[in-house]
JSON list of C-alpha atoms in Angstrom, two decimals:
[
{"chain": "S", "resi": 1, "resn": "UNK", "atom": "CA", "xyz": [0.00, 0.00, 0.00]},
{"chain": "S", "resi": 2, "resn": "UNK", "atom": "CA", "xyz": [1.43, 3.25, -0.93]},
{"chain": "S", "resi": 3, "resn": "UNK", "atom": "CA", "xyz": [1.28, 6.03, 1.16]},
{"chain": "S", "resi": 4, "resn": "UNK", "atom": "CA", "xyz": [1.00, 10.04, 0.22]},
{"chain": "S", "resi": 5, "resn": "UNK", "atom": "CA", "xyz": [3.82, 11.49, 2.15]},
{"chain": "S", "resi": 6, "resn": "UNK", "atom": "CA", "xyz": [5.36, 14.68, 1.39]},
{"chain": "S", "resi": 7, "resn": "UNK", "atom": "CA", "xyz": [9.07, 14.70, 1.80]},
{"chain": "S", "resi": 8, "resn": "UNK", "atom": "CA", "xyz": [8.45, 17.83, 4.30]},
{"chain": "S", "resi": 9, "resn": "UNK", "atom": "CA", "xyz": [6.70, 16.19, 6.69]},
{"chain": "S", "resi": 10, "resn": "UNK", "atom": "CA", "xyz": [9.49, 13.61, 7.22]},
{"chain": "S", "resi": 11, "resn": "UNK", "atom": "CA", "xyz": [11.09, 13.29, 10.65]},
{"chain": "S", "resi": 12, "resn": "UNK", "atom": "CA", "xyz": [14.53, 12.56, 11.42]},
{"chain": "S", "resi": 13, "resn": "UNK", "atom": "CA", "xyz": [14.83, 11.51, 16.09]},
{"chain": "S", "resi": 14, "resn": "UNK", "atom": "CA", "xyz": [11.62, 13.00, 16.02]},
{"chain": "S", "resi": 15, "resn": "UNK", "atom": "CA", "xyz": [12.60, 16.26, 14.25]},
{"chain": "S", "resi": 16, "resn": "UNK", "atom": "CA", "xyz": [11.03, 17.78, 11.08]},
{"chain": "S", "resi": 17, "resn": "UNK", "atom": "CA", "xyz": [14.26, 18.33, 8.59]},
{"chain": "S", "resi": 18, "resn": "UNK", "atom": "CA", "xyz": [14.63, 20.18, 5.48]},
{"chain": "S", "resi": 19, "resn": "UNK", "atom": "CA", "xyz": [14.76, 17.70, 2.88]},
{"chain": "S", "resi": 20, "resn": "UNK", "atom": "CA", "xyz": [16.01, 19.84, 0.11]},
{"chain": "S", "resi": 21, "resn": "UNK", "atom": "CA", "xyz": [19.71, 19.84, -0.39]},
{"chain": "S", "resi": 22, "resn": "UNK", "atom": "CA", "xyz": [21.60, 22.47, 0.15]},
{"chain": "S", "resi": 23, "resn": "UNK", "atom": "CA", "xyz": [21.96, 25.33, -1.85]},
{"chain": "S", "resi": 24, "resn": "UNK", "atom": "CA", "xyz": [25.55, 27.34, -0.95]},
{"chain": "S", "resi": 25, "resn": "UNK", "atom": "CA", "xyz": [28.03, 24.04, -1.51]},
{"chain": "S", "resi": 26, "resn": "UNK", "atom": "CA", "xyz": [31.40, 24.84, -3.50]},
{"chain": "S", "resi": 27, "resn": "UNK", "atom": "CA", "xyz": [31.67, 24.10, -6.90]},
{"chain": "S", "resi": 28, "resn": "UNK", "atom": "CA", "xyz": [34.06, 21.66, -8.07]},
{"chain": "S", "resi": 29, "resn": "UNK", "atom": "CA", "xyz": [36.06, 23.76, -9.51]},
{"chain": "S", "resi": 30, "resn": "UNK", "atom": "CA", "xyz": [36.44, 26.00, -6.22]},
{"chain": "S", "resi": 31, "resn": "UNK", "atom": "CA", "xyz": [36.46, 22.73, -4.52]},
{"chain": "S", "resi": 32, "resn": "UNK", "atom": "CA", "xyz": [39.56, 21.94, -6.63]},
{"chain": "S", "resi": 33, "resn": "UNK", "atom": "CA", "xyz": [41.82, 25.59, -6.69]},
{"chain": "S", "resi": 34, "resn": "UNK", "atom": "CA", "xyz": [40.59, 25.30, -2.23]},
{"chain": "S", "resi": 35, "resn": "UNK", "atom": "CA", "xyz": [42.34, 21.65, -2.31]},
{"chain": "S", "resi": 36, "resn": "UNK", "atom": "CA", "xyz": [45.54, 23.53, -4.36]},
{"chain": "S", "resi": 37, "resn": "UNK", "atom": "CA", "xyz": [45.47, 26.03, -1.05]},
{"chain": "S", "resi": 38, "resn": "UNK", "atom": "CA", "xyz": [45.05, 23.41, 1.39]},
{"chain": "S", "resi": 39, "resn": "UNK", "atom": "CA", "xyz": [48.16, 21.36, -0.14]},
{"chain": "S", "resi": 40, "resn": "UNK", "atom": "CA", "xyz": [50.13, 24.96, -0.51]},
{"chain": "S", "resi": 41, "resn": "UNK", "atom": "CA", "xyz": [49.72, 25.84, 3.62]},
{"chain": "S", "resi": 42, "resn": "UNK", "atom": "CA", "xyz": [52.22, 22.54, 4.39]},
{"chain": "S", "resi": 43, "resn": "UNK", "atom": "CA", "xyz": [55.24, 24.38, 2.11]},
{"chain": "S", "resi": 44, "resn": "UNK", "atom": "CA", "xyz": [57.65, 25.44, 4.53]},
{"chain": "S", "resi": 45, "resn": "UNK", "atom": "CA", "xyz": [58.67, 28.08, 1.89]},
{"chain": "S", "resi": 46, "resn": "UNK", "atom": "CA", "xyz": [58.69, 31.54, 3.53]},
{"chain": "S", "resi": 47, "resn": "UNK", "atom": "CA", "xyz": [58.45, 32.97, 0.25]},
{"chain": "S", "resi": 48, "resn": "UNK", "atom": "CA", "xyz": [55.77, 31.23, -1.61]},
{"chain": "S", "resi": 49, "resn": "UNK", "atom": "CA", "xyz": [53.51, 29.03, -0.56]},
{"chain": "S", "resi": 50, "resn": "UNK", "atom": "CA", "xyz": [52.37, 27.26, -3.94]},
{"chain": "S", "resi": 51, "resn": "UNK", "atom": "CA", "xyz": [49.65, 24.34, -4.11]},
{"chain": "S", "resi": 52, "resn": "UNK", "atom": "CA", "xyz": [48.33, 22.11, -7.17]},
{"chain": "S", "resi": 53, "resn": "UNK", "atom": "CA", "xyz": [45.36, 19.19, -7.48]},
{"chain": "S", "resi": 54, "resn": "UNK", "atom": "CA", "xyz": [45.34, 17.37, -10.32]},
{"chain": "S", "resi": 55, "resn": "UNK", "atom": "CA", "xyz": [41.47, 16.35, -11.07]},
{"chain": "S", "resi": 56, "resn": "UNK", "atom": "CA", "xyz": [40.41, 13.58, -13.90]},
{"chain": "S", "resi": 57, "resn": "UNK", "atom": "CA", "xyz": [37.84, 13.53, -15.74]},
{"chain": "S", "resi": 58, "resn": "UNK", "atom": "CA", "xyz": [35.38, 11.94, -13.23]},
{"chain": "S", "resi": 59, "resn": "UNK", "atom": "CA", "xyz": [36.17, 14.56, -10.65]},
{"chain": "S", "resi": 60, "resn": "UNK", "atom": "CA", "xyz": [38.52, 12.43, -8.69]},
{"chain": "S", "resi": 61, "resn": "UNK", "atom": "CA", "xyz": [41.72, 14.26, -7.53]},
{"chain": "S", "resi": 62, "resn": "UNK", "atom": "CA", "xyz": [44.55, 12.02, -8.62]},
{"chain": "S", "resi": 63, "resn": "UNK", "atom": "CA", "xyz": [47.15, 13.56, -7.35]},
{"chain": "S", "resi": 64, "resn": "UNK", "atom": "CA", "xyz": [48.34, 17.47, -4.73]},
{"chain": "S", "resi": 65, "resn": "UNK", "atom": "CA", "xyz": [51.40, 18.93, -4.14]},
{"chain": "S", "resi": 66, "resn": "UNK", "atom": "CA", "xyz": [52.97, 21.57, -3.02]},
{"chain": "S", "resi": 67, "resn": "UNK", "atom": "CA", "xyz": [56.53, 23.23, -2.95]},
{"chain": "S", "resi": 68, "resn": "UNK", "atom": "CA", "xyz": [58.75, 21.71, -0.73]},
{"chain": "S", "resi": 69, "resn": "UNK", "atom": "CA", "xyz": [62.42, 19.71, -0.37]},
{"chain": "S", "resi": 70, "resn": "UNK", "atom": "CA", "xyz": [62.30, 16.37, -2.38]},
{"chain": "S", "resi": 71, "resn": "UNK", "atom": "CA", "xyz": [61.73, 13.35, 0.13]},
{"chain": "S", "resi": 72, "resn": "UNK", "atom": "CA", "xyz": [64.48, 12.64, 1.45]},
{"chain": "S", "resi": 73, "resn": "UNK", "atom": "CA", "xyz": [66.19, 15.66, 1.99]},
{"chain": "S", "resi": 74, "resn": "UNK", "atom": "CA", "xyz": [65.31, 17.27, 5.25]},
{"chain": "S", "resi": 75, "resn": "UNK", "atom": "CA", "xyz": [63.73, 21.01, 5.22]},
{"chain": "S", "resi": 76, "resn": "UNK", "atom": "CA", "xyz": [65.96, 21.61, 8.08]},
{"chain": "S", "resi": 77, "resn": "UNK", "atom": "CA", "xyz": [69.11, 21.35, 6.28]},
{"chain": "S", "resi": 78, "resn": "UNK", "atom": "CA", "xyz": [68.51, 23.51, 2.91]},
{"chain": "S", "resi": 79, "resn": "UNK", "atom": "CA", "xyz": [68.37, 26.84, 2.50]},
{"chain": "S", "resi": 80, "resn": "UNK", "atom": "CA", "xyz": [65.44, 28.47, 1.64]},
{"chain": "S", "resi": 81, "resn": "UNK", "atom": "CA", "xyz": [66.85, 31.90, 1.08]},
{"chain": "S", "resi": 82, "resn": "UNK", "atom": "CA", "xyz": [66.21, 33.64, -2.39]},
{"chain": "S", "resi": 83, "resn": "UNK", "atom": "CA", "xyz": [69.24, 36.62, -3.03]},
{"chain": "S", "resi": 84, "resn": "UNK", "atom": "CA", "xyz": [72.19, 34.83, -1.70]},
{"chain": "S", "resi": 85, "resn": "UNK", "atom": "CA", "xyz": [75.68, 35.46, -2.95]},
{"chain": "S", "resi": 86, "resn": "UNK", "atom": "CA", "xyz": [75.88, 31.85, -3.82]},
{"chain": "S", "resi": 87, "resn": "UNK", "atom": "CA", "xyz": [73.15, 29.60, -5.95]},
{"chain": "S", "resi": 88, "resn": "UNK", "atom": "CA", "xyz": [74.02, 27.02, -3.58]},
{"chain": "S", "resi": 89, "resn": "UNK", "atom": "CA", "xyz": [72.68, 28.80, -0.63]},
{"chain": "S", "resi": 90, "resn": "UNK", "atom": "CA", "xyz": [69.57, 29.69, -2.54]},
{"chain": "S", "resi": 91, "resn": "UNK", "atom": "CA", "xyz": [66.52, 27.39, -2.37]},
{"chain": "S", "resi": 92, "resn": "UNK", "atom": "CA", "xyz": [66.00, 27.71, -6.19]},
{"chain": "S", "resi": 93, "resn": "UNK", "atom": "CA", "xyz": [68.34, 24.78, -6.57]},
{"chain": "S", "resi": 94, "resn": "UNK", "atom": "CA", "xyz": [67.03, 22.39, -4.46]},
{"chain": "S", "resi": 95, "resn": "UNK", "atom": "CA", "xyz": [63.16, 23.19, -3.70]},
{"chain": "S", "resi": 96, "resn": "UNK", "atom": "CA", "xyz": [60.34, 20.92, -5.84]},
{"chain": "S", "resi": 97, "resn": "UNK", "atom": "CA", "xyz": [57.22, 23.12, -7.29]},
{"chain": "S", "resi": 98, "resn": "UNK", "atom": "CA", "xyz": [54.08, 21.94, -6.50]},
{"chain": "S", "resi": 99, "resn": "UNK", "atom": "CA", "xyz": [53.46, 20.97, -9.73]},
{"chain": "S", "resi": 100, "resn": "UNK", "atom": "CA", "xyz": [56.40, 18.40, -9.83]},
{"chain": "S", "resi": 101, "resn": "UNK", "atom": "CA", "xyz": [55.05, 16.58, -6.38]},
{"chain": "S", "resi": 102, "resn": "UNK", "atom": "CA", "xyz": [51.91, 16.27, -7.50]},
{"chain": "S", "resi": 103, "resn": "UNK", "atom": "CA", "xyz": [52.55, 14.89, -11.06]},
{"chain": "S", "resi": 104, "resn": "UNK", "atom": "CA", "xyz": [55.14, 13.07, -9.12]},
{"chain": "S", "resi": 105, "resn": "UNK", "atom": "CA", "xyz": [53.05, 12.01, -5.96]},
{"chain": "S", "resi": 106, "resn": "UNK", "atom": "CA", "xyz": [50.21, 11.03, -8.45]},
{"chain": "S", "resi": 107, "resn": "UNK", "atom": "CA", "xyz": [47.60, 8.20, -6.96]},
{"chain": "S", "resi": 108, "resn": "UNK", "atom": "CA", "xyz": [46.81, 6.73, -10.24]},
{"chain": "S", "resi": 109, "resn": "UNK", "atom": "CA", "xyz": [48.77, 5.16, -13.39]},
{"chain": "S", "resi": 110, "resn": "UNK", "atom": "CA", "xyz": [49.06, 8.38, -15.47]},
{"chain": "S", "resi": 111, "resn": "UNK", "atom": "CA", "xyz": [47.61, 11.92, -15.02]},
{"chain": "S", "resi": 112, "resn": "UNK", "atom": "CA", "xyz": [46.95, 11.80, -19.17]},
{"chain": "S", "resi": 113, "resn": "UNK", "atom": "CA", "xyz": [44.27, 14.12, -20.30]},
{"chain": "S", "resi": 114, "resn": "UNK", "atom": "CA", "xyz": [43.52, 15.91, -16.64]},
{"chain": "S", "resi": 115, "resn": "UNK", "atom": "CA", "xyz": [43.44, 19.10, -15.57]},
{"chain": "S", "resi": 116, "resn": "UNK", "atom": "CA", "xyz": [45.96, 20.73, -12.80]},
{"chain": "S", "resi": 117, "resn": "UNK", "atom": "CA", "xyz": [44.68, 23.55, -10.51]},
{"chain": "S", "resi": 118, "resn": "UNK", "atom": "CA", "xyz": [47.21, 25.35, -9.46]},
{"chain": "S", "resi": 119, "resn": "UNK", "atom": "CA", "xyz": [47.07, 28.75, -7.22]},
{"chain": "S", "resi": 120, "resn": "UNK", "atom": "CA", "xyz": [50.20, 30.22, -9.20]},
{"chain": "S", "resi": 121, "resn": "UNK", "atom": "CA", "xyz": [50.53, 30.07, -12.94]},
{"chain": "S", "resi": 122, "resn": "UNK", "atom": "CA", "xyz": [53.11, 27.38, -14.14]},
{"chain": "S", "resi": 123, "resn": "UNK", "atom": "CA", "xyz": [57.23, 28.02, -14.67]},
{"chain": "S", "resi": 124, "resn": "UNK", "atom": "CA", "xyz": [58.41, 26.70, -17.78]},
{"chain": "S", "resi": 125, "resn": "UNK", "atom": "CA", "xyz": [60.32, 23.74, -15.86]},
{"chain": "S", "resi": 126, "resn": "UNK", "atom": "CA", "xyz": [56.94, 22.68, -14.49]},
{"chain": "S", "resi": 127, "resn": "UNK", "atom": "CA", "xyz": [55.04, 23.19, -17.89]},
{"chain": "S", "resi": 128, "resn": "UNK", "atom": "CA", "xyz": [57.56, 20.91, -19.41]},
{"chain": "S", "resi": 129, "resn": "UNK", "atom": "CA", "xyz": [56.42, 18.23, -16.68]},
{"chain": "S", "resi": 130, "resn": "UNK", "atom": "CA", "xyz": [53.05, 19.12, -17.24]},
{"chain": "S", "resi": 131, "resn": "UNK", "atom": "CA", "xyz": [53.21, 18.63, -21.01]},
{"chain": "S", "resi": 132, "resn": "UNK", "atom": "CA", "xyz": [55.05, 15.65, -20.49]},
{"chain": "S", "resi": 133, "resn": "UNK", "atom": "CA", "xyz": [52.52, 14.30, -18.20]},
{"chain": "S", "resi": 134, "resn": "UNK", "atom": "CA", "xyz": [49.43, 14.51, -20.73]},
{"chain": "S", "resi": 135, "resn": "UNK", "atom": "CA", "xyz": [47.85, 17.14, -18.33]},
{"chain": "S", "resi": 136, "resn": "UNK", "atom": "CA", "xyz": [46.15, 19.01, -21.02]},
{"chain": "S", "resi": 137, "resn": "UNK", "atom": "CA", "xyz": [44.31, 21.81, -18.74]},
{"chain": "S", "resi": 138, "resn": "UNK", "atom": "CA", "xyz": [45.75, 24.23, -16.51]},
{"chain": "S", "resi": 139, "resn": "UNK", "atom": "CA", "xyz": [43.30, 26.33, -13.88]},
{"chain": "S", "resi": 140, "resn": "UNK", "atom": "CA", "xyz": [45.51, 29.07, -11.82]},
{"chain": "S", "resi": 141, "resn": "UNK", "atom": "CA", "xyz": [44.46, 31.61, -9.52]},
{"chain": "S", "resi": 142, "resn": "UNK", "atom": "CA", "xyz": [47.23, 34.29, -9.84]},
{"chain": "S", "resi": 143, "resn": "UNK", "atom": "CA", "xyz": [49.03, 35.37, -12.94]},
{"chain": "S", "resi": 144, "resn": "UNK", "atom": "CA", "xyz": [51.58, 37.69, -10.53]},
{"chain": "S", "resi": 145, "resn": "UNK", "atom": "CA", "xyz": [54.31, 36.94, -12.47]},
{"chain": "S", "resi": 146, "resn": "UNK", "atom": "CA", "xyz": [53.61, 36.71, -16.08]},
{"chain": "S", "resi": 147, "resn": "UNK", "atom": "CA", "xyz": [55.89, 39.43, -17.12]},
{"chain": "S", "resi": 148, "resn": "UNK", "atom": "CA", "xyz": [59.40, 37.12, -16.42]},
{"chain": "S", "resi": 149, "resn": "UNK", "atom": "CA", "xyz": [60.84, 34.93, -19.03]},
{"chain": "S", "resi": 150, "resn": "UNK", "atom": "CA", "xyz": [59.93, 31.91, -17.34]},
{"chain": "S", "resi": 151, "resn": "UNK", "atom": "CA", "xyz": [56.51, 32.48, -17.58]},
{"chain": "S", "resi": 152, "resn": "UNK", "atom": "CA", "xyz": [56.53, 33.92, -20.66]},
{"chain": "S", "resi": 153, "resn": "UNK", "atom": "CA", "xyz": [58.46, 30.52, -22.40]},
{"chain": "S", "resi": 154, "resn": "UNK", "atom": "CA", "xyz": [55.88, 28.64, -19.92]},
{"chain": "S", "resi": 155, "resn": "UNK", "atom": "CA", "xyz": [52.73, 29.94, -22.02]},
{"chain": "S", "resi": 156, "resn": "UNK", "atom": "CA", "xyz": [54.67, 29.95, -24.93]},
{"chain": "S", "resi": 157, "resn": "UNK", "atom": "CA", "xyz": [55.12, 25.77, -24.52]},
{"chain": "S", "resi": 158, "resn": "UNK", "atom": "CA", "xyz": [51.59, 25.25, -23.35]},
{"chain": "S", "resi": 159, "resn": "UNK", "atom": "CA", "xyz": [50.25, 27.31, -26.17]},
{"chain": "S", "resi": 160, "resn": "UNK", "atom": "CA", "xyz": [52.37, 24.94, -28.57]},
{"chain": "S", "resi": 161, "resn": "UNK", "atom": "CA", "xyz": [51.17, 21.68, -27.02]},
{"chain": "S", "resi": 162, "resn": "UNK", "atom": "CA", "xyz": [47.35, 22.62, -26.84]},
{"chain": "S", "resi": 163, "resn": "UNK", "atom": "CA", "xyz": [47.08, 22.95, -23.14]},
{"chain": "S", "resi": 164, "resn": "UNK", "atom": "CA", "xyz": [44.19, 24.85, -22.14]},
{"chain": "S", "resi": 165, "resn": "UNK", "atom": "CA", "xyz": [45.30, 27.55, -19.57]},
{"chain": "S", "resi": 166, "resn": "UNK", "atom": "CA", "xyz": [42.79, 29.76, -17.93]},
{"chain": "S", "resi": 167, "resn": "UNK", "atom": "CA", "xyz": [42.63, 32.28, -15.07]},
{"chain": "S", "resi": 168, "resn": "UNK", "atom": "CA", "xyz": [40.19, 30.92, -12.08]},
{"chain": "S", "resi": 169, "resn": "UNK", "atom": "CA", "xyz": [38.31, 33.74, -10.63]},
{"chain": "S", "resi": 170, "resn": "UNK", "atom": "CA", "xyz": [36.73, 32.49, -6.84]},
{"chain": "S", "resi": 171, "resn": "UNK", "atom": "CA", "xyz": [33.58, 33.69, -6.24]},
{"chain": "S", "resi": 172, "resn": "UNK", "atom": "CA", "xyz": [34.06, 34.49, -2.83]},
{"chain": "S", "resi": 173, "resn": "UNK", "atom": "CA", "xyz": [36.52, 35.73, -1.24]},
{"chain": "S", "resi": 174, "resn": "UNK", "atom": "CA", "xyz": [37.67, 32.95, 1.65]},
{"chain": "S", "resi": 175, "resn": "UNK", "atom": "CA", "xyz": [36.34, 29.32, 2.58]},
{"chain": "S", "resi": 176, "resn": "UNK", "atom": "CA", "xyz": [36.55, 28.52, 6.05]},
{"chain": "S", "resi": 177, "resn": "UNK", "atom": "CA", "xyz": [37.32, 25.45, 8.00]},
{"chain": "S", "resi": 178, "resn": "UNK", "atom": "CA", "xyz": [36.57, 24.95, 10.89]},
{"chain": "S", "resi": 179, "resn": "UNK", "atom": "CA", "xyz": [37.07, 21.60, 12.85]},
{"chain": "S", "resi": 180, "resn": "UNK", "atom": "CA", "xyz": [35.36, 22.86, 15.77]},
{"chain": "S", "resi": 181, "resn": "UNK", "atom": "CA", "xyz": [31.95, 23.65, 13.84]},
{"chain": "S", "resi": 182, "resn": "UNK", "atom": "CA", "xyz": [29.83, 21.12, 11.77]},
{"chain": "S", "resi": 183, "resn": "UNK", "atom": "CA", "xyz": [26.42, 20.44, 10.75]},
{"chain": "S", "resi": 184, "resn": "UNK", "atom": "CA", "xyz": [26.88, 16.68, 10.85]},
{"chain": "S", "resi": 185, "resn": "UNK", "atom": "CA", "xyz": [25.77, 15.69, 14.30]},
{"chain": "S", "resi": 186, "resn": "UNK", "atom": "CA", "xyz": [27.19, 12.34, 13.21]},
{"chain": "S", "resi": 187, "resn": "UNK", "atom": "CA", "xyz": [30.71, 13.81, 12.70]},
{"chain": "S", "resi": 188, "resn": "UNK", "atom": "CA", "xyz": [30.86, 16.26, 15.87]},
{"chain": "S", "resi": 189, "resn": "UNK", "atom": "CA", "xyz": [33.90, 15.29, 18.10]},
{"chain": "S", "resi": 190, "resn": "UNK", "atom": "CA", "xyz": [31.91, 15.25, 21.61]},
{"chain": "S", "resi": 191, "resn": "UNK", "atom": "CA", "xyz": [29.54, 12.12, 20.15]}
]
């Protein structure tokens, strides 16, 4: 026997809940360029912080990274100075970009045919990796830097490979986390 009952009038311990999902969830892509954040706040880099995701085609982040020391090679013991009288007291010889560990770091086979989020626009030693990769769409957030040669060869290459590169523009202006707050009763840490 089927019964007329409106989805309202559901109750949930006794409680009448909105059935209706909710309407101010991120967007994947947002959800994608805040994982590229997330990733870029464990660089130890007091310089630039710099995160990537790389997403496949089913939404499914294959692979994050940020820049950092390669494993191994202990953040302690490297410089991460920029304008030192020596290149071997700079971090530019030693550092991995965020793009690198996370084609690198991947969780899958290949990262052929995804897209990277990144928050800062590719160098040309990471588009290289990227177009060697089979990435074939970059997202970025900021574009700071597009005036150096290394950015400028870096478009140049993805432009000649048929990468798609385009400018993400958020929305709003900050997501917050907050491990103290959640809706989830299920997930609160005093149950």
């Amino acid at each position: 026997m089927d019964l007329p009952v409106k989805i309202e009038e559901l109750t949930l311990n006794g409680d009448t809940k909105n059935q209706t999902k909710r309407e101010d969830y991120i967007e994947w892509k947002e959800y994608f360029m805040a994982m590229a954040f997330l990733a870029a706040k464990r660089s130890k880099d007091p310089s630039f912080q710099v995160g990537a995701c790389i997403v496949n085609k089913e939404n499914r982040i294959v692979g994050v990274g940020y820049n950092g020391m390669p494993f191994g090679c202990s953040d302690d013991d490297f410089p991460w100075g920029k304008n030192t009288t020596s290149p071997l007291d700079s971090k530019f010889l030693y550092v991995c970009h965020a793009e690198m560990n996370a084609i690198l770091n991947k969780n899958s086979a290949d990262v052929k045919d995804c897209t990277i989020y990144v928050s800062l626009f590719p160098c040309n030693e990471c588009a290289k990796m990227i177009i060697q990769s089979g990435i074939k769409e970059v997202v970025y957030l900021s574009d700071k830097n597009a005036h150096k040669d290394i950015y400028i060869a870096s478009r140049k290459m993805l432009d000649a490979a048929g990468v798609k590169c385009w400018q993400y523009i958020p929305k709003r202006d900050k997501i917050e986390i907050r491990f103290t707050e959640t809706d989830c009763e299920t997930m609160s840490p005093s149950k």
